Amino acid sequence: MQKLIRNINYLWNKFKNDNRLFWDELEEQMIAGDISIDTTAMILDEVKKNAYSENINDPERIETLIKSEIIKILEINKNTELNIPHEPPAVFLIVGVNGTGKTSSVAKLASMFKKDGKKVLLSAADTYRAAAVEQLQHYAEKLNLDIVYHQKFSDPGAVVYDSIEKAKAKGIDIVLIDTAGRMQTSHNLMEELKKIKKVISGRINRDADEILLVIDSTTGQNAKKQVELFNKSLNLTGIILTKTDSTSKGGIVITIKNDLKVPVKLITSGEKLDDMSYFDAVKFTDLLFS
Amino acid sequence: MFDTLTARFEDLFYKIKNKGKLSPTDLDSALREIKLALLEADVNFKVVKEFLENVKTKATGEKILESITPYQQVVKIVNEEIIKMLGPSSGGISFSSSGPTIIMVMGLQGSGKTSSVIKLANYINSKFSRKVSIVAADIYRPAAVQQLKDMAKNINVDVFFQSGLDPVSISSKGVEFFRKNGSDVIIIDTAGRLQIDRDMMDEIANIRKKINPHLIYLVLDAMTGQEAVNIAYGFNEKVEYDGIIMTKLDSDTRGGAALSVYHVVKKPIEFISTGEKIEDFDLFHPERMASRILGMGDILTLVEKAEEVVSEKEAKLIEEKIYKNELNFEDFISQLRSIKKIGSLDKIFSMIPVPAINKNKVAGKINLDDSYIDRIEAIINSMTVEERRKPHIINGSRRKRIAKGSGSSVTEINKLLKQFSKTRQLLKQYSGTKGKSGMPF
């Protein structure tokens, strides 16, 4: 990720005589970081209020104020814990639009759990994309994990059914379900996910333990729509933010947290299997400002 | 579900329209709304600034403030400026005059390179009937080669890959191989990479040096945020490309990235990809994109798509039947199938020029569920040939049988029959007053 605000000292000196231009410039930089207009305005209003009331004349302190406002937003509904029930298997459903990094995220999650000594099963419910199963199989082999898959174009619900049954029979701790990418506006494909969700609750007598939406951090304002519509159909339990090693500032996360309150649980930052970590609001914000 | 940009413009212009005259304050608030709308659509903030200045200069220059139709004037200016910002119409592909045309495709991870390569291959194949082959140079992502091979098989295109080689050698060997085997077009699919990854960017620069492609395309996800211009710029710095393939321009993607990249990098958008089907791939038309953004619908694309699936002869026949009030369920089902061939219902709906405000209202009321068409199809399929041709003979016991056969209820059958006869009447009236439409629905 790259720095959200460049050179606040320089801006301060440049616009010494015109406060308004200084704030305008800050606003632009935040919008350029994919923070929505509304969220940007909200943050800056709060910062201005504090800056004026405390008579702050130090640009670096203003930066600190912005930073703490962002942390405040990111810590709304703070919850990075993954829900693992006492009675195995835990069932995690991974969803998202095309190309966000669902399959890689499944592999990274699997690797993380395996390190914790958990028995993991991969469920290849993306029966649509060419070679999606092969990609997941590759990870299953690499990590030495069980995998359940069916033929291409078969019913993903059936794959999920078999996966959970196999997991029960083999004493698996966690089932990770990889699904096909889909646009949030595709009615039929969203219905398919609802059906998968039903299959899961039918098998384990509770809702899926985690329903995680994978969001590409280079996405712009459309990410809001993604969270909104996936959440409406599925009741998400969290978000996985991928590709934070890109040049994007990932500001969309701040907007998502501010508008929709769905917790960000995990972030990924590279192509290696262990490039996944729990989301930490303070660390994330530090990155935005370092 | 529809573009906020469209909705915002329409709200705004609706307000202005009601007032008749446009005051300088109106213009300022119009500009502010435009600014918000463009930023909300992920148009790069620097581009927005420039855009607003252009609109303002023009709006004041043309003395539209005193005009009696300021609304139309502002829309006209905004429309023109958007078209300008979107860059030129796609020129299509210019093929090499001697030997095969070599095309290299590159982009970030997950932008849709492999799908675009396949769609491009299919496009060239079907539009120009040239022999297309593909070289698989993504050795990094697991099963990437397999994905390419599977998809290429569906469109009967050969793929070259050799394991154990680096992407530069694979590319040059692949090009040599297909050159000898008489391919007209060779497309190289490369691995996804970040524009700041020095090693990976060196690699693609080396592939380029080695095979010297005639055309290089950057694949860019239309959902990309403010970073889009930096990505487009970063790739171009290292490996200058000829054009952009913009992907994932599905229904609620606002495509602000499309508005920014040409303006910043001066590389045209050549193709757009609008869905998961292999045919969801088109030349880029800035006028159409602009009208979509401005809520004028995309009727041109719709007409074009309709023409692709319905022949003129078919359309004439239907018209005649409508005119004679002889339309039956056989015609009806063939019409339904044609519609399905065009695309999903919400996609068709998004192309119809209804103002966004109304559209959102309508969208809330009607269910754009494609399975509805499937259910109607199932019902009609359960009818006998005679019933399909003479719907009036469908009595009570026939209705029961059809309901059973199609897994629906008698109420549903009744509803369909009623709708059908109503439609028939309406169409008859329409054909009587408005003449021949030529449209299949």
XYZ file of C-alpha atoms in Angstrom:
731
model
C 0.000 0.000 0.000
C 1.035 3.569 -0.460
C 0.915 6.543 1.774
C -2.510 8.122 2.075
C -1.371 11.665 2.713
C 1.781 12.915 1.085
C 3.815 15.559 2.730
C 1.466 17.331 5.068
C 4.233 19.721 6.169
C 4.731 20.864 2.618
C 1.001 21.439 2.163
C 0.837 23.386 5.383
C 3.589 25.734 4.299
C 2.282 26.051 0.777
C -1.197 27.083 1.858
C -0.173 28.991 4.943
C -2.331 31.909 3.932
C -5.356 29.973 2.858
C -6.658 27.380 5.238
C -9.423 26.358 2.910
C -6.989 25.273 0.209
C -5.070 23.221 2.741
C -8.194 21.302 3.717
C -9.275 20.963 0.092
C -5.941 19.398 -0.717
C -6.292 16.934 2.159
C -9.790 16.076 1.008
C -8.526 15.348 -2.485
C -5.760 13.107 -1.238
C -8.158 11.094 0.861
C -10.598 10.712 -2.036
C -7.647 9.691 -4.191
C -7.141 6.917 -1.646
C -10.633 5.552 -2.420
C -12.207 6.840 0.774
C -15.720 7.915 -0.256
C -16.672 11.583 -0.359
C -19.062 11.222 2.562
C -16.609 9.375 4.768
C -13.846 11.822 3.883
C -16.093 14.755 4.789
C -17.034 13.092 8.045
C -13.424 12.483 9.036
C -12.250 15.963 8.088
C -15.173 17.685 9.833
C -14.255 15.950 13.037
C -10.566 16.736 12.582
C -11.261 20.406 11.820
C -13.451 20.708 14.870
C -10.730 19.348 17.106
C -8.007 21.320 15.403
C -9.851 24.606 15.859
C -11.026 23.981 19.376
C -7.537 23.028 20.503
C -5.989 25.730 18.377
C -3.631 23.341 16.684
C -1.001 24.888 14.479
C 1.095 21.879 13.755
C 0.475 19.894 10.570
C 1.861 16.733 12.062
C -0.691 16.867 14.834
C -3.399 17.275 12.237
C -2.124 14.154 10.568
C -2.309 12.370 13.905
C -5.891 13.532 14.299
C -6.818 12.141 10.887
C -5.115 8.928 11.780
C -7.020 8.524 15.002
C -10.342 9.253 13.274
C -9.565 6.491 10.793
C -8.657 4.082 13.562
C -11.910 4.968 15.295
C -13.872 4.008 12.186
C -11.886 0.838 11.594
C -12.474 -0.280 15.142
C -16.259 -0.119 14.826
C -17.559 -3.641 15.333
C -14.029 -4.813 15.782
C -14.006 -8.534 15.587
C -11.314 -10.518 13.895
C -11.988 -13.734 15.653
C -12.995 -16.595 13.412
C -15.944 -18.476 14.778
C -14.956 -22.071 15.461
C -17.682 -23.988 17.292
C -17.028 -26.613 19.930
C -18.556 -29.270 17.802
C -16.618 -29.845 14.578
C -16.664 -29.409 11.683
C -16.591 -25.623 11.436
C -17.873 -24.598 8.008
C -16.539 -21.479 6.279
C -18.082 -20.185 3.064
C -15.857 -17.956 0.922
C -17.606 -15.715 -1.618
C -16.875 -12.729 -3.845
C -16.872 -11.232 -7.324
C -14.585 -12.575 -10.043
C -10.854 -12.154 -9.685
C -10.701 -10.904 -6.102
C -8.619 -13.836 -4.880
C -11.087 -16.300 -3.367
C -9.180 -19.477 -4.157
C -5.859 -18.060 -2.964
C -7.555 -16.877 0.214
C -8.966 -20.348 0.807
C -5.453 -21.777 0.416
C -4.000 -19.194 2.784
C -6.685 -19.854 5.381
C -6.047 -23.584 5.064
C -2.346 -23.087 5.550
C -2.980 -20.926 8.612
C -5.260 -23.506 10.230
C -2.937 -26.328 9.387
C -0.144 -24.575 11.232
C -2.492 -24.444 14.229
C -2.745 -28.219 14.024
C -6.287 -28.261 12.667
C -7.557 -30.820 10.175
C -8.799 -28.952 7.130
C -10.927 -30.071 4.179
C -11.218 -28.057 0.969
C -14.563 -28.025 -0.795
C -14.368 -27.157 -4.498
C -17.793 -25.595 -4.993
C -16.612 -23.490 -7.929
C -17.820 -25.898 -10.562
C -18.025 -23.162 -13.181
C -14.648 -21.582 -13.886
C -12.301 -23.624 -16.041
C -9.601 -25.330 -13.955
C -10.867 -23.870 -10.683
C -10.919 -27.395 -9.245
C -7.397 -28.072 -10.495
C -6.188 -24.885 -8.842
C -7.657 -25.937 -5.516
C -6.345 -29.484 -5.992
C -2.885 -28.042 -6.401
C -3.167 -26.410 -2.980
C -4.659 -29.537 -1.422
C -1.645 -31.508 -2.604
C 0.821 -28.882 -1.534
C -0.659 -28.661 1.951
C -1.557 -32.336 2.093
C -5.268 -31.757 2.716
C -8.500 -33.580 1.952
C -10.493 -32.165 -0.923
C -13.988 -32.848 -2.244
C -14.839 -32.032 -5.839
C -17.346 -33.078 -8.466
C -17.507 -32.829 -12.217
C -17.470 -29.520 -13.991
C -20.836 -27.694 -14.097
C -22.255 -30.002 -11.444
C -24.404 -28.598 -8.643
C -22.218 -26.734 -6.132
C -24.793 -27.507 -3.430
C -24.084 -31.208 -3.893
C -20.340 -30.604 -3.529
C -20.968 -28.798 -0.257
C -23.271 -31.566 0.966
C -20.648 -34.218 0.271
C -17.877 -32.104 1.771
C -19.638 -31.741 5.099
C -20.598 -35.399 5.214
C -17.023 -36.409 4.497
C -15.748 -33.967 7.089
C -18.048 -35.474 9.711
C -16.987 -38.996 8.831
C -13.299 -38.183 8.913
C -13.269 -36.002 12.002
C -12.282 -32.853 10.102
C -12.075 -29.601 12.101
C -12.673 -27.023 9.392
C -14.342 -27.154 5.980
C -13.337 -24.311 3.659
C -15.743 -23.837 0.763
C -14.426 -22.121 -2.361
C -17.217 -20.746 -4.557
C -17.343 -19.404 -8.111
C -16.863 -15.680 -8.624
C -20.071 -13.799 -9.285
C -21.228 -10.244 -9.737
C -23.362 -9.055 -6.872
C -26.043 -8.024 -9.363
C -26.483 -11.473 -10.834
C -29.783 -12.569 -9.357
C -29.498 -16.233 -10.274
C -25.973 -16.670 -8.979
C -26.821 -14.949 -5.707
C -29.761 -17.341 -5.346
C -27.327 -20.202 -5.871
C -25.292 -18.982 -2.892
C -28.415 -18.808 -0.746
C -29.075 -22.394 -1.678
C -25.545 -23.395 -0.674
C -26.087 -21.628 2.617
C -29.237 -23.676 3.161
C -27.421 -26.911 2.365
C -24.844 -26.003 5.026
C -27.384 -25.212 7.734
C -29.258 -28.399 6.856
C -26.102 -30.403 7.477
C -24.793 -28.770 10.654
C -28.038 -27.480 12.205
C -26.728 -23.939 12.390
C -25.683 -21.285 9.905
C -22.258 -21.489 8.286
C -19.767 -20.508 10.977
C -18.165 -17.891 8.775
C -19.405 -16.347 5.544
C -16.486 -14.284 4.317
C -16.592 -11.868 1.400
C -13.289 -11.445 -0.439
C -12.649 -7.850 -1.522
C -9.786 -6.740 -3.756
C -8.212 -3.681 -2.154
C -7.741 -1.996 -5.539
C -11.523 -1.853 -5.948
C -13.155 1.545 -5.877
C -16.585 2.562 -4.688
C -18.190 -0.513 -6.234
C -16.873 -2.463 -3.235
C -19.631 -0.840 -1.166
C -22.201 -2.367 -3.501
C -20.470 -5.699 -3.217
C -20.624 -5.708 0.575
C -24.164 -4.384 0.586
C -25.616 -6.942 -1.814
C -23.656 -9.977 -0.642
C -24.591 -9.059 2.900
C -28.250 -8.721 1.965
C -28.306 -12.193 0.448
C -26.087 -14.022 2.910
C -25.586 -12.112 6.152
C -21.822 -11.883 5.985
C -19.767 -12.527 9.087
C -16.695 -10.752 7.776
C -14.456 -9.546 4.986
C -11.095 -10.715 3.667
C -9.209 -7.810 2.111
C -6.789 -9.055 -0.546
C -3.866 -7.636 -2.551
C -2.825 -5.065 0.033
C 0.653 -5.292 -1.491
C -0.638 -3.311 -4.485
C -0.183 0.442 -4.866
C -3.753 1.108 -3.910
C -4.417 2.707 -0.553
C -7.229 0.388 0.420
C -9.237 3.385 1.587
C -12.367 1.605 0.499
C -12.136 -0.426 3.696
C -12.576 2.719 5.738
C -15.704 3.554 3.778
C -17.063 0.047 4.084
C -16.543 0.069 7.833
C -18.100 3.479 8.141
C -21.144 2.720 5.995
C -21.828 -0.934 6.521
C -20.095 -2.024 9.720
C -19.195 -5.499 8.453
C -15.968 -6.460 10.231
C -12.766 -6.937 8.261
C -11.259 -10.100 9.641
C -8.257 -10.914 7.485
C -5.932 -9.290 4.998
C -3.589 -10.800 2.445
C -0.443 -9.110 1.239
C 1.326 -11.284 -1.310
C 1.334 -14.471 -3.315
C 2.946 -16.742 -0.717
C 0.732 -19.042 1.343
C 1.636 -17.382 4.612
C 0.916 -13.852 3.360
C -2.285 -13.672 5.387
C -2.858 -12.058 8.747
C -5.642 -10.963 11.036
C -6.786 -7.426 10.380
C -5.389 -4.957 12.876
C -6.900 -1.450 12.688
C -3.878 0.263 14.206
C -1.285 -1.574 12.143
C -3.325 -1.036 8.990
C -3.609 2.683 9.673
C 0.103 2.878 10.482
C 0.775 1.461 7.038
C -1.420 4.140 5.494
C 0.654 6.819 7.183
C 4.177 5.455 7.050
C -28.791 -1.542 -9.174
C -28.232 1.176 -11.727
C -25.533 3.713 -12.151
C -25.534 6.319 -9.446
C -23.903 8.661 -11.886
C -26.950 8.393 -14.105
C -29.336 8.833 -11.221
C -27.507 11.883 -9.916
C -27.439 13.614 -13.281
C -31.087 12.917 -13.792
C -32.119 14.144 -10.381
C -30.144 17.274 -10.925
C -31.349 18.010 -14.417
C -34.872 17.223 -13.414
C -34.630 20.009 -10.841
C -33.146 22.444 -13.334
C -35.685 21.501 -15.951
C -38.512 22.430 -13.644
C -37.068 25.861 -13.177
C -36.755 26.731 -16.833
C -33.866 29.155 -16.553
C -30.423 28.368 -15.272
C -28.876 30.884 -12.911
C -25.132 31.062 -12.238
C -25.836 29.476 -8.853
C -27.685 26.672 -10.612
C -24.650 26.107 -12.743
C -22.447 25.943 -9.679
C -24.667 23.440 -7.961
C -24.846 21.493 -11.192
C -21.063 21.406 -11.304
C -20.912 20.286 -7.702
C -23.339 17.447 -8.358
C -21.338 16.421 -11.389
C -18.185 16.427 -9.283
C -19.709 14.230 -6.610
C -21.211 11.885 -9.160
C -17.951 11.459 -11.012
C -15.927 10.873 -7.855
C -18.522 8.432 -6.590
C -18.101 6.608 -9.913
C -14.327 6.324 -9.285
C -13.309 8.840 -11.917
C -9.836 9.999 -10.992
C -9.977 13.220 -8.966
C -7.505 15.041 -11.201
C -9.562 14.156 -14.239
C -12.705 15.362 -12.473
C -11.121 18.731 -11.840
C -10.218 19.189 -15.457
C -13.593 17.980 -16.609
C -15.407 20.503 -14.444
C -13.298 23.338 -15.720
C -14.028 22.375 -19.304
C -17.748 22.156 -18.677
C -17.765 25.458 -16.877
C -15.881 27.278 -19.610
C -18.178 25.890 -22.262
C -21.328 26.518 -20.298
C -20.436 30.146 -19.773
C -18.965 30.552 -23.237
C -22.060 29.426 -25.053
C -24.230 31.797 -23.080
C -26.482 29.009 -22.055
C -27.519 30.923 -18.998
C -29.790 33.102 -21.110
C -30.935 30.268 -23.270
C -34.482 29.020 -22.875
C -33.302 25.432 -22.826
C -30.407 25.463 -20.390
C -31.131 21.892 -19.325
C -30.580 20.481 -22.792
C -27.538 22.691 -23.208
C -25.849 21.462 -20.062
C -26.640 17.843 -20.841
C -25.241 18.367 -24.305
C -22.022 19.847 -22.982
C -21.593 17.178 -20.309
C -22.314 14.471 -22.845
C -19.802 15.877 -25.309
C -17.152 16.265 -22.644
C -17.657 12.723 -21.392
C -17.320 11.367 -24.911
C -14.165 13.392 -25.347
C -12.804 12.120 -22.065
C -13.514 8.517 -23.017
C -11.218 8.744 -26.031
C -11.708 7.599 -29.610
C -13.938 4.806 -30.832
C -12.199 1.513 -31.068
C -10.408 1.101 -34.364
C -10.641 -2.669 -34.120
C -7.633 -4.816 -34.809
C -5.171 -3.962 -37.531
C -3.642 -7.199 -38.663
C -0.036 -7.527 -39.694
C 0.405 -7.396 -43.463
C 3.047 -10.125 -43.522
C 3.109 -13.151 -41.272
C 1.008 -13.772 -38.197
C -0.259 -10.925 -36.006
C 1.224 -11.328 -32.536
C -0.781 -9.960 -29.622
C 0.423 -9.812 -26.025
C -1.991 -9.354 -23.125
C -0.953 -8.193 -19.652
C -2.445 -6.859 -16.424
C -2.822 -7.151 -12.661
C -3.794 -10.394 -10.930
C -7.515 -11.086 -11.201
C -8.196 -8.420 -13.805
C -9.535 -11.019 -16.228
C -6.633 -11.646 -18.597
C -7.300 -15.275 -19.386
C -11.020 -14.746 -19.995
C -10.194 -11.750 -22.168
C -7.665 -13.750 -24.194
C -10.304 -16.393 -24.871
C -12.971 -13.826 -25.711
C -10.562 -11.968 -27.979
C -9.599 -15.212 -29.729
C -13.251 -16.050 -30.221
C -13.960 -12.528 -31.471
C -11.181 -12.655 -34.074
C -12.151 -16.154 -35.045
C -15.816 -15.440 -35.589
C -15.566 -11.906 -37.022
C -12.582 -12.363 -39.322
C -12.378 -16.149 -39.632
C -8.663 -16.180 -39.002
C -6.799 -19.012 -37.373
C -6.005 -17.948 -33.830
C -3.612 -19.715 -31.455
C -2.669 -18.980 -27.869
C 0.599 -19.211 -25.948
C 0.281 -19.846 -22.194
C 3.026 -17.880 -20.460
C 1.639 -17.837 -16.911
C 3.846 -20.317 -15.092
C 3.054 -18.940 -11.647
C -0.617 -19.279 -10.835
C -1.578 -22.892 -10.155
C -3.750 -24.359 -12.928
C -3.587 -21.179 -15.012
C -2.400 -23.170 -18.025
C -5.107 -25.752 -17.461
C -7.734 -23.004 -17.307
C -6.540 -21.613 -20.618
C -6.455 -25.040 -22.237
C -9.972 -25.917 -21.058
C -11.439 -22.663 -22.274
C -9.535 -22.763 -25.573
C -10.821 -26.241 -26.244
C -14.379 -24.939 -26.162
C -13.630 -22.551 -28.997
C -11.332 -24.929 -30.891
C -8.163 -22.933 -30.432
C -4.718 -24.497 -29.919
C -2.631 -23.638 -26.876
C 1.150 -23.866 -26.647
C 2.829 -24.565 -23.340
C 6.068 -26.233 -22.347
C 6.837 -26.926 -18.724
C 10.269 -26.323 -17.306
C 10.790 -23.163 -19.341
C 10.675 -19.543 -18.237
C 7.930 -17.291 -19.639
C 10.304 -15.581 -22.096
C 11.383 -18.888 -23.657
C 7.822 -20.245 -23.662
C 6.650 -17.143 -25.500
C 9.334 -17.249 -28.165
C 9.024 -20.995 -28.658
C 5.245 -20.717 -28.824
C 5.404 -17.958 -31.397
C 7.851 -19.976 -33.516
C 5.669 -23.056 -33.234
C 2.503 -21.317 -34.368
C 4.320 -19.355 -37.055
C 5.301 -22.646 -38.633
C 1.867 -24.182 -38.218
C 0.250 -21.353 -40.154
C -1.589 -19.391 -37.503
C -2.859 -15.956 -38.544
C -3.011 -14.571 -35.040
C -0.972 -15.588 -31.982
C -2.077 -14.333 -28.571
C 0.257 -14.517 -25.557
C -1.467 -14.803 -22.169
C 0.869 -13.632 -19.411
C 0.803 -13.974 -15.626
C -0.830 -11.324 -13.481
C 1.629 -8.829 -12.007
C 1.795 -5.619 -10.045
C 3.120 -2.660 -12.008
C 5.566 -1.979 -9.159
C 6.990 -5.494 -9.074
C 10.350 -4.867 -10.686
C 11.272 -8.489 -11.454
C 7.912 -9.278 -12.956
C 7.871 -6.072 -14.992
C 11.375 -6.867 -16.255
C 10.111 -10.271 -17.256
C 7.283 -8.881 -19.373
C 9.611 -6.289 -20.892
C 11.881 -9.178 -21.886
C 9.014 -11.146 -23.418
C 8.179 -8.087 -25.427
C 11.748 -7.609 -26.584
C 12.050 -11.235 -27.582
C 8.821 -11.695 -29.547
C 8.182 -8.131 -30.645
C 4.358 -8.231 -30.646
C 2.331 -6.165 -33.137
C -0.228 -5.327 -30.497
C -0.068 -5.140 -26.719
C -3.221 -4.829 -24.632
C -3.529 -3.953 -20.976
C -6.427 -5.665 -19.228
C -8.027 -3.410 -16.644
C -10.827 -4.233 -14.202
C -13.587 -1.612 -14.560
C -14.220 -1.773 -10.825
C -10.752 -0.429 -10.026
C -10.739 2.671 -7.872
C -8.641 5.820 -8.024
C -5.512 3.703 -8.594
C -6.641 2.774 -12.127
C -4.732 5.624 -13.715
C -1.534 4.756 -11.853
C -1.819 1.133 -12.892
C -2.419 2.129 -16.511
C 0.444 4.601 -16.287
C 2.846 2.215 -14.530
C 2.442 -0.529 -17.104
C 2.823 1.927 -19.940
C 6.079 3.289 -18.531
C 7.656 -0.128 -18.582
C 5.932 -1.790 -21.519
C 4.154 0.662 -23.761
C 0.871 -0.808 -24.940
C -1.518 -0.033 -27.781
C -4.861 -0.227 -26.079
C -6.908 -1.329 -23.117
C -9.365 -4.163 -22.637
C -11.759 -3.121 -19.911
C -13.373 -6.017 -18.058
C -16.260 -6.596 -15.641
C -18.388 -3.802 -17.027
C -21.468 -5.610 -15.770
C -24.672 -3.992 -14.693
C -23.796 -1.868 -11.673
C -20.159 -1.220 -12.447
C -20.021 2.497 -13.015
C -16.828 2.408 -14.991
C -15.247 5.597 -13.752
C -11.905 4.011 -14.487
C -12.890 3.990 -18.155
C -13.460 7.714 -17.915
C -10.007 8.344 -16.523
C -7.473 6.102 -18.177
C -7.627 7.400 -21.702
C -7.447 10.913 -20.435
C -4.339 10.247 -18.386
C -2.407 7.676 -20.425
C -3.762 8.554 -23.879
C -4.153 4.906 -24.720
C -7.570 4.051 -26.147
C -9.978 1.535 -24.705
C -10.307 -0.982 -27.516
C -12.569 -3.667 -26.094
C -15.004 -4.059 -23.251
C -16.042 -7.248 -21.569
C -19.522 -7.175 -20.085
C -20.268 -10.614 -18.713
C -19.170 -14.192 -18.249
C -20.396 -15.486 -21.603
C -17.805 -15.774 -24.327
C -19.794 -13.410 -26.581
C -19.904 -10.712 -23.895
C -17.077 -8.887 -25.617
C -17.462 -5.797 -27.764
C -15.615 -2.997 -29.429
C -15.581 0.100 -27.303
C -17.958 2.895 -28.332
C -17.524 6.097 -26.331
C -20.907 7.496 -27.442
C -22.706 4.454 -26.164
C -20.822 4.500 -22.915
C -21.586 8.185 -22.466
C -25.298 7.675 -23.083
C -25.272 4.881 -20.585
C -23.684 7.157 -18.044
C -26.156 9.905 -18.817
C -29.153 7.598 -18.538
C -29.971 7.543 -22.213
C -29.774 3.782 -22.198
C -27.834 1.797 -24.681
C -30.477 1.094 -27.261
C -27.923 0.805 -30.052
C -26.254 -2.162 -28.425
C -29.623 -3.708 -27.716
C -30.729 -3.385 -31.336
C -27.429 -4.798 -32.510
C -27.726 -7.768 -30.181
C -31.322 -8.369 -31.234
C -30.260 -8.368 -34.856
C -27.606 -10.923 -34.083
C -30.117 -13.430 -32.738
C -33.187 -12.774 -34.902
C -33.050 -12.783 -38.676
C -34.983 -10.205 -40.650
C -37.092 -12.931 -42.195
C -38.101 -14.215 -38.796
C -38.992 -10.731 -37.649
C -41.154 -10.144 -40.772
C -42.998 -13.400 -40.215
C -43.774 -12.499 -36.629
C -45.012 -9.091 -37.665
C -47.398 -10.607 -40.136
C -48.737 -12.984 -37.548
C -49.210 -10.191 -35.080
C -51.063 -8.223 -37.683
C -53.394 -11.119 -38.448
C -53.793 -11.882 -34.750
C -52.378 -15.355 -35.335
C -49.547 -15.249 -32.852
C -49.347 -18.547 -30.972
C -47.296 -20.168 -28.254
C -44.772 -21.557 -30.717
C -43.892 -18.028 -31.792
C -43.965 -16.931 -28.214
C -41.434 -19.497 -27.083
C -39.087 -18.765 -29.974
C -39.255 -15.092 -28.984
C -38.464 -15.974 -25.390
C -35.476 -17.978 -26.526
C -34.236 -15.064 -28.616
C -34.442 -12.799 -25.615
C -32.477 -15.284 -23.583
C -29.800 -15.336 -26.240
C -29.357 -11.583 -25.900
C -28.559 -11.846 -22.241
C -29.977 -11.803 -18.756
C -33.091 -9.761 -18.117
C -31.394 -7.212 -15.891
C -28.782 -6.665 -18.554
C -31.413 -6.042 -21.234
C -33.259 -3.784 -18.842
C -30.136 -1.720 -18.198
C -29.881 -0.986 -21.916
C -33.427 0.336 -22.236
C -33.608 4.140 -22.234
C -35.819 4.667 -19.189
C -34.700 7.439 -16.854
C -32.855 6.011 -13.882
C -35.390 7.368 -11.424
C -38.183 5.441 -13.088
C -35.916 2.505 -13.678
C -35.213 2.085 -10.011
C -38.915 2.252 -9.297
C -39.685 -0.335 -11.924
C -36.804 -2.540 -10.900
C -38.174 -2.673 -7.392
C -41.544 -3.831 -8.674
C -40.722 -6.360 -11.313
C -38.657 -9.374 -10.698
C -35.802 -9.569 -13.166
C -35.402 -13.211 -12.462
C -34.289 -15.256 -15.427
C -35.817 -18.378 -13.959
C -39.230 -16.830 -14.711
C -38.529 -17.321 -18.393
C -37.459 -20.873 -17.662
C -40.775 -21.554 -15.926
C -42.788 -20.168 -18.845
C -40.697 -22.264 -21.158
C -41.432 -25.354 -19.074
C -45.168 -24.651 -19.251
C -45.145 -24.164 -23.007
C -43.033 -27.269 -23.425
C -45.719 -29.256 -21.642
C -48.324 -28.241 -24.220
C -49.096 -30.391 -27.246
C -48.235 -29.007 -30.660
C -51.904 -28.396 -31.311
C -52.321 -26.479 -28.062
C -49.344 -24.309 -28.864
C -50.726 -23.450 -32.271
C -54.312 -22.933 -31.121
C -54.178 -21.613 -27.565
C -57.968 -21.203 -27.451
C -58.510 -24.978 -27.245
C -56.760 -25.164 -23.852
C -59.669 -26.022 -21.576
C -59.838 -26.965 -17.892
C -58.629 -30.548 -18.149
C -55.862 -29.551 -20.546
C -54.786 -26.898 -18.075
C -54.570 -29.464 -15.309
C -52.448 -31.737 -17.489
C -50.097 -28.920 -18.500
C -49.725 -27.844 -14.875
C -48.798 -31.350 -13.858
C -46.416 -31.836 -16.738
C -44.538 -28.605 -16.081
C -44.509 -28.815 -12.313
C -46.575 -25.649 -11.957
C -50.062 -24.838 -10.729
C -53.278 -24.312 -12.694
C -53.277 -20.727 -11.426
C -49.938 -20.172 -13.124
C -51.288 -21.645 -16.375
C -54.331 -19.390 -16.176
C -52.140 -16.397 -15.591
C -49.941 -17.190 -18.554
C -52.910 -17.745 -20.884
C -54.468 -14.495 -19.784
C -51.212 -12.594 -20.219
C -50.759 -14.152 -23.610
C -54.129 -13.110 -24.960
C -53.640 -9.620 -23.570
C -50.220 -9.369 -25.202
C -51.709 -10.563 -28.461
C -54.317 -7.816 -28.365
C -51.799 -5.170 -27.453
C -49.429 -6.211 -30.196
C -52.259 -6.166 -32.699
C -53.142 -2.627 -31.679
C -49.532 -1.604 -31.792
C -48.919 -3.038 -35.213
C -52.077 -1.347 -36.433
C -51.174 2.136 -35.254
C -47.432 2.341 -35.247
C -46.490 0.313 -38.243
C -43.754 -2.232 -38.388
C -41.156 -2.277 -35.703
C -38.872 -5.060 -36.769
C -38.016 -5.692 -33.147
C -38.477 -9.208 -31.920
C -40.225 -8.207 -28.707
